[in-house]
Amino acid sequence: MRLRVLTGDMNGYEFEASGDVVTLGRRAENDVALPLDPRVSRFHSQISRGPDDTWLLEDVGSTNGTFVGRRRIYAPTALAPREPFRLGRTWLVIEEEPAAAALAAEAVVLVEESEARQNAVVYSVQPGAESEAELDTEELARRIEVFRGVSDALGSTLDLSELLIELLRSIMRVMPAERAFVLLYDNETRELEARAVWPVTEGAGEVAISRSIVEQAIEQHSTLLLSDALTDARFGNVDSVQDLRIRSAICAPLLRAGEVLGVIFLDTTGATHVFNRHDAELVGSIAAQAAIAIENARLYTELLEAYQDLQLAQEQIIRSEKLSIIGTLSATVAHDMANVVSPMITLVDLALDRGKVDERTEASLERQLQRLLALVERLKSFARPEAMQMAPTDLNEVVKGALSLIRTEVHHEGVELDLELAADLPVVQAVPTQLDRVVLNLALNALDAMEHEPKTLRIATELDGDEVALSVTDSGPGIPPELQERLFEPFFTTKPTGTGMGLFSCRRIVEEEHGGTIEVDSRVGEGTTVTVRLPIGGATEPASM
């Protein structure tokens, strides 16, 4: 397994790990040691091999948790191909390692021969050149069995690499060969490249095969047979045959609609394993069958890649359209709300002047009006992006300001408020009104999530290394793991009356405008914590709204 670090001081660092269980943590005893991240525990998590060759990521009691995307995990969790995961502040990803078969294929080279070899003559065997009457019953039965096995192998997968390996495995079960290769033309460079080798011998060094035999098979569009080449006078001066000690070889072109896709090449150096015309004809027939499967696999791969590109483009278009719709709706709603709120303020002021309400009602009215005005401004920020100047901001003061707007609601709902604000918290570079929206949104979400007693809302700030952290925790029912990754998508909501814009706007403000992070830690039946982390002394440039 190869793991690559994506962020932090060790960005780009790669780890090679073997075994079915790989440990990760800050201590050097781990297979993957991350000593530069103070938020990584000494023994933080582990990766183990699961069913179907999947990798399972598991937290092993770390202090700060293990995250897949923005979701904290508590049980072994399967990692999708190239899916990033996080320990502390460090993001990592499992890189796809070159398979042993691919490494073996990369070691294959076509040997350039002398002029004498290039002018040599080999036997050309056309498929079907021998009549079936010349074949005995045993040979006919053998061919039927071989074709059945090859057909099963070629029909077992549409993955080109797997298909080629299965093809060679099937051939080698019945052919007296020591080595087998499939060479294919690269679609872009039009160079022949070894794509499969059998047997797979990783780390065996360079593997050479005869270039001129391959080129002649391609040029003549026919299967070539070298039978007992070392004792054949015609090959006495051939460098490649002598150097490679080739006793016998077969090279069959892969032809599809008159086009050569590549070749199947078999050879042997043992005196007891010499190919005959029956072997060559059989390999030629297999090559004709294999060419169709290879072409289908290539077309399938190209179609799959095109579909994935199209799907990505569609997702980007949908996201752009959603954001456009958000801007249009926000402008309309903000305009209508402003028309409602403005006269309400005047009416409330008149009512207060006449002494028609008590102090408690007066305070409640003012808070609710401020919330409405904040909502209007928030909608405007979607509709008319504009630059807002960042300034040194005390996160504790932002929290206190946001809570002043919802204290009545907290008291009315019977919620116990647990406020833990760290003393001497460093300031962050931020737009205070934007952070106020984040805190207010997270707090209101937490209140909405708690339906049954006891109801506890915990809001805490702390200094965490070079970051300031804000956490909002509720005692609600928690969020199922399959929904947690979608929480920050626009229009996605778990509330019957929700709009699906709250957490989306929080993510936009925190990550895109302030260079921070936002993550969810939720367990069904135990509540939810949303944590925002902001860099101390962040960017001083205006935040793009």
XYZ file of C-alpha atoms in Angstrom:
545
model
C 0.000 0.000 0.000
C 1.187 3.510 -0.776
C -0.181 6.492 1.200
C 0.438 10.108 0.204
C 0.135 13.171 2.449
C -1.958 15.947 0.880
C -1.543 18.818 3.364
C 0.678 20.324 6.041
C 4.410 20.247 6.600
C 4.644 16.728 5.139
C 2.653 17.564 1.994
C 3.664 15.252 -0.855
C 5.402 12.737 1.416
C 4.683 9.108 0.501
C 4.685 6.030 2.717
C 5.152 2.452 1.519
C 3.492 -0.006 3.876
C 3.050 -3.763 3.673
C 0.886 -6.205 5.552
C -2.827 -6.522 6.085
C -2.882 -3.914 8.878
C -1.173 -0.505 8.634
C -0.950 1.729 11.721
C -0.948 5.543 11.623
C 0.027 7.989 14.364
C 2.545 10.486 15.728
C 4.965 7.920 17.170
C 7.788 6.533 15.038
C 6.669 2.959 15.765
C 3.722 3.404 13.400
C 3.876 2.229 9.809
C 2.830 5.769 8.854
C 4.397 8.247 11.280
C 3.159 11.857 11.314
C 5.359 13.515 13.976
C 4.816 17.101 12.747
C 1.063 17.234 13.405
C 0.377 17.887 17.129
C -3.315 16.986 16.709
C -2.438 13.420 15.694
C -2.433 10.990 18.625
C 0.525 8.731 19.308
C -1.427 5.777 17.946
C -4.266 7.352 16.030
C -5.844 4.949 13.523
C -5.249 1.891 11.384
C -6.053 0.649 7.899
C -6.829 -3.015 7.321
C -7.687 -5.065 4.276
C -11.393 -5.785 4.020
C -13.449 -8.055 1.773
C -13.049 -7.763 -2.012
C -9.625 -6.104 -1.544
C -11.154 -2.959 -0.062
C -9.359 -0.921 2.608
C -11.057 -0.257 5.965
C -10.089 2.836 7.992
C -10.592 2.614 11.760
C -9.971 5.054 14.608
C -8.157 3.437 17.555
C -9.181 5.812 20.324
C -7.536 9.018 19.138
C -8.176 12.305 20.952
C -9.225 14.371 17.953
C -10.843 11.691 15.822
C -10.442 10.301 12.321
C -12.444 11.829 9.489
C -13.511 10.666 6.047
C -14.395 13.877 4.264
C -16.098 16.011 6.945
C -17.529 12.988 8.748
C -15.957 11.583 11.890
C -15.921 7.782 11.916
C -16.400 5.456 14.851
C -16.435 2.054 13.160
C -14.284 0.505 10.412
C -15.201 2.466 7.287
C -14.524 1.415 3.704
C -12.515 3.945 1.710
C -13.588 4.578 -1.860
C -10.779 4.695 -4.494
C -8.642 7.809 -3.877
C -10.991 9.059 -1.141
C -9.124 11.498 1.164
C -9.218 11.009 4.922
C -7.908 13.122 7.800
C -5.976 12.597 11.022
C -5.610 15.788 13.048
C -4.851 18.423 10.422
C -3.268 15.981 8.001
C -5.141 14.784 4.916
C -3.982 11.546 3.303
C -5.048 9.332 0.435
C -4.312 5.758 -0.570
C -2.549 5.816 -3.924
C -3.243 3.071 -6.426
C -0.112 0.970 -6.440
C 1.129 -0.445 -9.741
C 0.067 -4.079 -9.802
C 2.790 -6.711 -9.946
C 1.625 -7.588 -13.455
C 1.979 -3.967 -14.567
C 5.465 -3.739 -13.057
C 6.486 -6.940 -14.829
C 5.106 -5.636 -18.137
C 7.091 -2.402 -17.774
C 10.305 -4.442 -17.670
C 9.732 -5.958 -21.136
C 11.885 -4.573 -23.976
C 12.035 -5.390 -27.665
C 15.616 -6.315 -28.590
C 17.116 -4.824 -31.743
C 18.800 -7.553 -33.829
C 21.538 -7.628 -36.418
C 20.876 -7.383 -40.163
C 21.336 -11.162 -40.483
C 18.412 -11.729 -38.105
C 16.218 -9.170 -39.814
C 16.664 -10.989 -43.133
C 15.994 -14.442 -41.670
C 12.964 -16.455 -42.716
C 10.464 -17.929 -40.281
C 7.549 -20.272 -40.783
C 4.257 -18.508 -41.462
C 1.232 -20.383 -40.166
C -2.213 -19.193 -41.287
C -5.117 -20.143 -38.977
C -7.129 -22.922 -40.562
C -4.293 -23.879 -42.924
C -4.542 -27.482 -41.740
C -7.796 -29.301 -42.285
C -9.523 -30.791 -39.285
C -9.145 -34.196 -40.928
C -5.394 -33.973 -40.241
C -6.024 -33.569 -36.521
C -6.504 -36.623 -34.368
C -9.337 -36.944 -31.890
C -7.110 -36.045 -28.955
C -5.947 -32.808 -30.604
C -9.501 -31.820 -31.533
C -10.643 -32.405 -27.948
C -7.710 -30.348 -26.700
C -8.585 -27.424 -28.953
C -12.219 -27.472 -27.915
C -11.174 -27.426 -24.273
C -8.711 -24.594 -24.884
C -11.276 -22.470 -26.725
C -13.791 -23.048 -23.954
C -11.288 -21.897 -21.335
C -10.226 -18.876 -23.374
C -13.841 -17.911 -24.030
C -14.595 -18.066 -20.318
C -11.517 -15.949 -19.556
C -12.305 -13.347 -22.204
C -15.913 -13.096 -21.045
C -15.064 -12.746 -17.359
C -14.205 -9.046 -17.363
C -14.199 -5.830 -19.382
C -11.175 -4.467 -17.537
C -8.387 -4.587 -20.109
C -5.545 -5.388 -17.693
C -7.474 -8.218 -16.039
C -8.605 -9.529 -19.414
C -5.037 -9.775 -20.747
C -3.789 -11.576 -17.651
C -6.683 -14.047 -17.837
C -5.925 -14.586 -21.532
C -2.281 -15.472 -20.865
C -3.194 -17.618 -17.886
C -5.563 -19.656 -20.069
C -2.965 -20.064 -22.827
C -0.213 -21.118 -20.450
C -2.398 -23.871 -18.989
C -2.228 -25.760 -22.279
C 0.902 -24.519 -24.093
C 4.462 -25.795 -23.462
C 5.771 -22.211 -23.088
C 8.017 -20.725 -20.449
C 6.953 -17.124 -21.050
C 3.959 -15.381 -22.591
C 3.420 -11.719 -23.480
C 0.740 -9.474 -24.904
C 1.998 -6.341 -26.631
C -0.467 -3.653 -27.735
C -0.165 -0.441 -29.689
C -0.612 2.692 -27.619
C -3.521 4.681 -29.063
C -1.651 7.994 -28.815
C 2.016 7.173 -29.472
C 1.381 4.168 -31.769
C 4.304 2.451 -30.059
C 4.177 -1.208 -29.097
C 4.044 -1.656 -25.344
C 3.996 -4.793 -23.238
C 0.675 -4.839 -21.384
C 0.708 -8.315 -19.829
C 3.320 -10.909 -18.884
C 3.055 -14.482 -17.656
C 4.325 -15.697 -15.301
C 4.284 -12.498 -13.237
C 7.737 -12.109 -11.683
C 8.060 -8.794 -9.899
C 11.561 -7.389 -9.564
C 13.165 -9.891 -11.941
C 14.861 -7.157 -13.985
C 14.673 -6.469 -17.683
C 12.905 -9.042 -19.862
C 13.829 -9.111 -23.568
C 11.952 -10.463 -26.572
C 12.819 -10.454 -30.259
C 11.730 -7.289 -32.086
C 12.120 -8.666 -35.621
C 9.844 -11.668 -34.961
C 7.177 -9.297 -33.668
C 7.574 -6.894 -36.566
C 7.413 -9.684 -39.166
C 4.212 -11.102 -37.651
C 2.646 -7.639 -37.793
C 3.836 -6.931 -41.323
C 2.684 -10.287 -42.703
C -0.581 -10.389 -40.698
C 0.146 -14.025 -39.909
C 1.277 -16.215 -37.030
C 5.021 -16.911 -37.028
C 6.610 -20.089 -35.698
C 10.247 -20.611 -34.754
C 10.753 -24.295 -34.129
C 14.030 -25.360 -32.475
C 15.702 -22.085 -33.432
C 19.021 -22.835 -31.751
C 19.725 -25.847 -33.997
C 18.326 -24.230 -37.142
C 21.175 -23.163 -39.425
C 19.195 -20.120 -40.516
C 19.439 -18.652 -36.980
C 23.034 -19.566 -36.216
C 24.174 -15.946 -36.506
C 21.096 -14.302 -34.981
C 22.090 -12.275 -31.923
C 18.734 -12.266 -30.161
C 18.120 -15.979 -30.585
C 21.580 -16.862 -29.313
C 21.643 -14.277 -26.521
C 18.161 -15.088 -25.274
C 18.697 -18.847 -25.829
C 15.339 -19.047 -27.611
C 14.605 -22.676 -28.492
C 11.136 -22.058 -29.881
C 8.726 -19.132 -30.264
C 5.252 -18.245 -31.545
C 4.109 -14.737 -32.422
C 0.453 -14.197 -33.395
C -0.891 -10.771 -34.455
C -4.090 -9.475 -32.903
C -6.144 -8.450 -35.939
C -9.411 -6.562 -35.787
C -11.093 -5.403 -39.022
C -7.730 -5.456 -40.800
C -6.037 -3.375 -38.090
C -3.244 -4.812 -35.961
C -3.902 -4.147 -32.282
C -0.753 -5.918 -31.101
C 0.630 -9.438 -30.733
C 0.643 -12.515 -28.509
C 4.221 -13.768 -28.072
C 5.255 -17.118 -26.560
C 8.752 -18.535 -26.251
C 10.712 -21.281 -24.542
C 14.368 -22.088 -23.977
C 13.972 -25.718 -22.906
C 14.910 -28.521 -25.285
C 11.871 -30.541 -24.226
C 9.438 -27.716 -25.021
C 9.402 -27.077 -28.749
C 6.335 -25.620 -30.457
C 4.850 -27.310 -33.523
C 2.439 -26.159 -36.223
C -0.546 -27.338 -34.199
C 0.528 -25.017 -31.366
C 1.030 -22.084 -33.724
C -2.329 -22.581 -35.416
C -4.042 -22.816 -32.027
C -2.422 -19.586 -30.787
C -3.368 -17.864 -34.044
C -7.001 -18.867 -33.590
C -6.940 -17.692 -29.978
C -5.486 -14.373 -31.115
C -8.369 -13.855 -33.535
C -10.831 -14.459 -30.715
C -8.870 -12.326 -28.244
C -8.657 -9.348 -30.611
C -12.435 -8.921 -30.480
C -12.464 -9.013 -26.663
C -9.540 -6.577 -26.439
C -11.213 -4.120 -28.784
C -14.447 -4.380 -26.769
C -12.544 -3.793 -23.523
C -10.835 -0.742 -24.988
C -14.124 0.681 -26.227
C -15.704 0.004 -22.839
C -12.834 1.794 -21.065
C -13.107 4.786 -23.394
C -16.878 4.883 -22.931
C -16.515 4.674 -19.150
C -13.972 7.516 -19.114
C -16.216 9.617 -21.362
C -19.175 8.936 -19.082
C -17.181 9.935 -16.001
C -16.045 13.156 -17.695
C -19.645 13.872 -18.702
C -20.893 13.152 -15.189
C -18.305 15.535 -13.725
C -19.270 18.228 -16.234
C -22.954 17.719 -15.428
C -22.269 18.043 -11.697
C -20.403 21.294 -12.301
C -23.230 22.619 -14.472
C -25.846 21.622 -11.891
C -23.826 23.297 -9.147
C -23.519 26.483 -11.223
C -27.234 26.433 -11.988
C -28.077 25.908 -8.310
C -25.905 28.841 -7.313
C -27.511 30.958 -10.010
C -30.957 30.003 -8.735
C -29.841 30.784 -5.184
C -28.759 34.261 -6.239
C -32.021 34.949 -8.070
C -34.207 33.667 -5.252
C -32.149 35.478 -2.654
C -32.486 38.795 -4.464
C -36.258 38.402 -4.713
C -36.774 37.226 -1.130
C -34.402 39.845 0.284
C -36.276 42.596 -1.560
C -39.663 41.416 -0.295
C -38.406 40.929 3.263
C -36.834 44.369 3.305
C -40.175 45.860 2.274
C -41.840 44.061 5.190
C -39.180 44.692 7.833
C -38.689 48.431 7.204
C -42.242 49.518 8.090
C -42.287 47.004 10.956
C -39.373 48.813 12.568
C -41.243 52.103 12.423
C -44.400 50.558 13.888
C -42.474 48.876 16.686
C -40.712 52.140 17.534
C -44.079 53.915 17.749
C -45.476 51.164 19.961
C -42.465 51.360 22.250
C -42.737 55.135 22.497
C -46.365 54.841 23.609
C -45.416 52.356 26.310
C -47.744 49.662 25.082
C -45.310 46.795 25.831
C -43.269 45.720 28.817
C -39.466 45.591 28.877
C -39.320 41.839 28.264
C -41.524 42.069 25.193
C -39.579 45.070 23.988
C -36.294 43.170 24.196
C -37.799 40.177 22.419
C -39.145 42.359 19.592
C -35.797 44.030 19.107
C -33.987 40.693 18.967
C -36.387 39.235 16.439
C -36.173 42.329 14.265
C -32.395 42.119 14.346
C -32.630 38.503 13.275
C -34.843 39.497 10.355
C -32.416 42.205 9.322
C -29.514 39.763 9.558
C -31.426 37.328 7.355
C -32.023 40.045 4.774
C -28.318 40.872 4.700
C -27.459 37.204 4.423
C -29.738 36.798 1.411
C -28.232 39.883 -0.169
C -24.777 38.376 0.153
C -25.868 35.579 -2.193
C -27.520 37.961 -4.614
C -24.873 40.699 -4.820
C -21.381 39.460 -4.024
C -19.172 42.289 -2.860
C -15.875 42.756 -1.097
C -15.975 43.079 2.679
C -12.940 44.115 4.651
C -11.534 41.636 7.127
C -10.521 42.879 10.540
C -9.063 41.464 13.768
C -12.025 39.657 15.325
C -12.590 38.209 18.792
C -14.492 34.965 18.253
C -15.747 35.006 21.853
C -17.444 38.356 21.251
C -19.014 37.012 18.061
C -20.445 34.079 20.003
C -21.843 36.358 22.725
C -23.454 38.616 20.126
C -25.094 35.723 18.316
C -26.372 34.209 21.564
C -27.982 37.489 22.566
C -30.376 37.012 19.650
C -31.528 33.542 20.686
C -31.452 33.575 24.512
C -35.227 34.006 24.668
C -35.711 31.010 22.388
C -33.205 28.956 24.406
C -35.110 29.753 27.610
C -38.528 29.188 26.033
C -37.509 25.746 24.682
C -36.148 24.654 28.052
C -32.618 24.252 26.735
C -29.673 24.196 29.134
C -26.926 26.411 27.693
C -23.368 25.305 28.431
C -21.031 28.108 27.377
C -17.268 27.454 27.578
C -15.310 30.340 26.071
C -11.533 30.132 26.340
C -9.857 33.035 28.073
C -7.251 35.104 26.175
C -8.351 33.653 22.853
C -6.243 35.130 20.011
C -8.049 37.227 17.424
C -8.578 36.010 13.883
C -8.736 37.975 10.650
C -12.399 37.769 9.674
C -15.557 39.573 8.671
C -17.411 39.698 12.015
C -20.901 39.809 10.490
C -20.143 36.709 8.459
C -18.902 34.774 11.480
C -21.991 35.957 13.349
C -24.117 34.267 10.667
C -22.143 31.051 11.047
C -22.539 30.942 14.837
C -26.228 31.857 14.669
C -26.908 29.254 11.987
C -25.133 26.471 13.863
C -26.866 27.368 17.127
C -30.328 27.451 15.527
C -29.685 24.112 13.813
C -28.729 22.646 17.184
C -31.922 23.990 18.789
C -34.045 22.561 15.982
C -32.404 19.150 16.373
C -33.400 18.738 20.034
C -36.988 17.575 20.427
C -36.882 15.614 23.683
C -35.614 16.334 27.203
C -32.985 16.800 28.396
C -31.952 19.486 25.927
C -28.379 20.728 26.173
C -26.636 23.191 23.885
C -22.881 23.453 24.377
C -20.892 26.177 22.645
C -17.146 26.253 23.229
C -14.067 28.021 21.901
C -10.454 27.003 22.334
C -6.953 27.630 21.047
C -5.787 24.588 19.111
C -2.208 25.042 17.921
C -2.223 27.802 15.306
C -6.005 27.682 14.970
C -8.986 28.960 16.915
C -11.756 26.384 17.186
C -15.481 26.861 17.760
C -17.661 23.835 18.512
C -21.456 23.713 18.739
C -22.871 20.534 20.302
C -26.476 19.437 20.714
C -28.055 16.508 22.577
C -30.303 15.599 19.659
C -30.786 12.221 17.975
C -27.681 12.464 15.794
C -27.315 12.113 12.036
C -26.946 8.784 10.176
C -23.500 8.354 8.550
C -24.943 8.115 5.042
C -26.426 11.619 5.385
C -23.444 13.359 6.967
C -21.485 13.787 3.723
C -24.461 15.571 2.123
C -25.064 18.081 4.909
C -23.096 20.835 3.172
C -24.777 20.437 -0.210
C -27.077 23.285 -1.314
C -30.792 22.494 -0.907
C -30.123 19.321 1.107
C -31.929 19.308 4.445
C -33.053 16.798 7.075
C -35.716 19.179 8.448
C -39.281 19.132 7.077
C -39.340 22.919 6.814
C -35.654 23.470 6.072
C -34.268 25.160 2.965
C -30.966 23.308 2.835
C -28.997 26.565 2.679
C -27.781 26.987 6.272
C -24.792 24.650 6.380
C -24.017 25.324 2.733
C -23.605 29.040 3.507
C -21.577 28.189 6.644
C -19.181 26.100 4.586
C -18.861 28.872 2.013
C -18.119 31.511 4.658
C -15.682 29.387 6.667
C -13.739 27.647 3.922
C -13.939 29.863 0.856
C -13.913 33.269 2.551
C -11.858 32.668 5.691
C -9.563 29.774 4.784
C -10.806 27.617 7.658
C -12.431 24.213 7.949
C -15.811 22.958 9.111
C -16.564 19.380 10.089
C -19.328 17.251 11.554
C -19.015 14.726 14.363
C -22.310 12.923 14.883
C -23.393 9.599 16.309
C -26.939 8.326 16.172
C -28.501 8.549 19.621
C -25.673 10.679 21.053
C -25.982 14.094 19.424
C -24.008 16.167 16.945
C -20.991 18.477 17.111
C -20.083 20.903 14.354
C -16.562 22.312 14.656
C -15.223 25.384 12.887
C -11.476 26.013 12.784
C -10.006 29.359 11.726
C -6.319 30.229 11.290
C -4.877 32.752 13.738
C -3.951 35.968 11.964
C -5.491 34.796 8.683
C -5.592 36.605 5.359
C -5.695 40.382 5.471
C -7.117 40.756 1.981
C -10.823 41.613 1.646
C -13.096 38.596 1.767
C -14.818 38.045 -1.569
C -18.512 37.880 -0.894
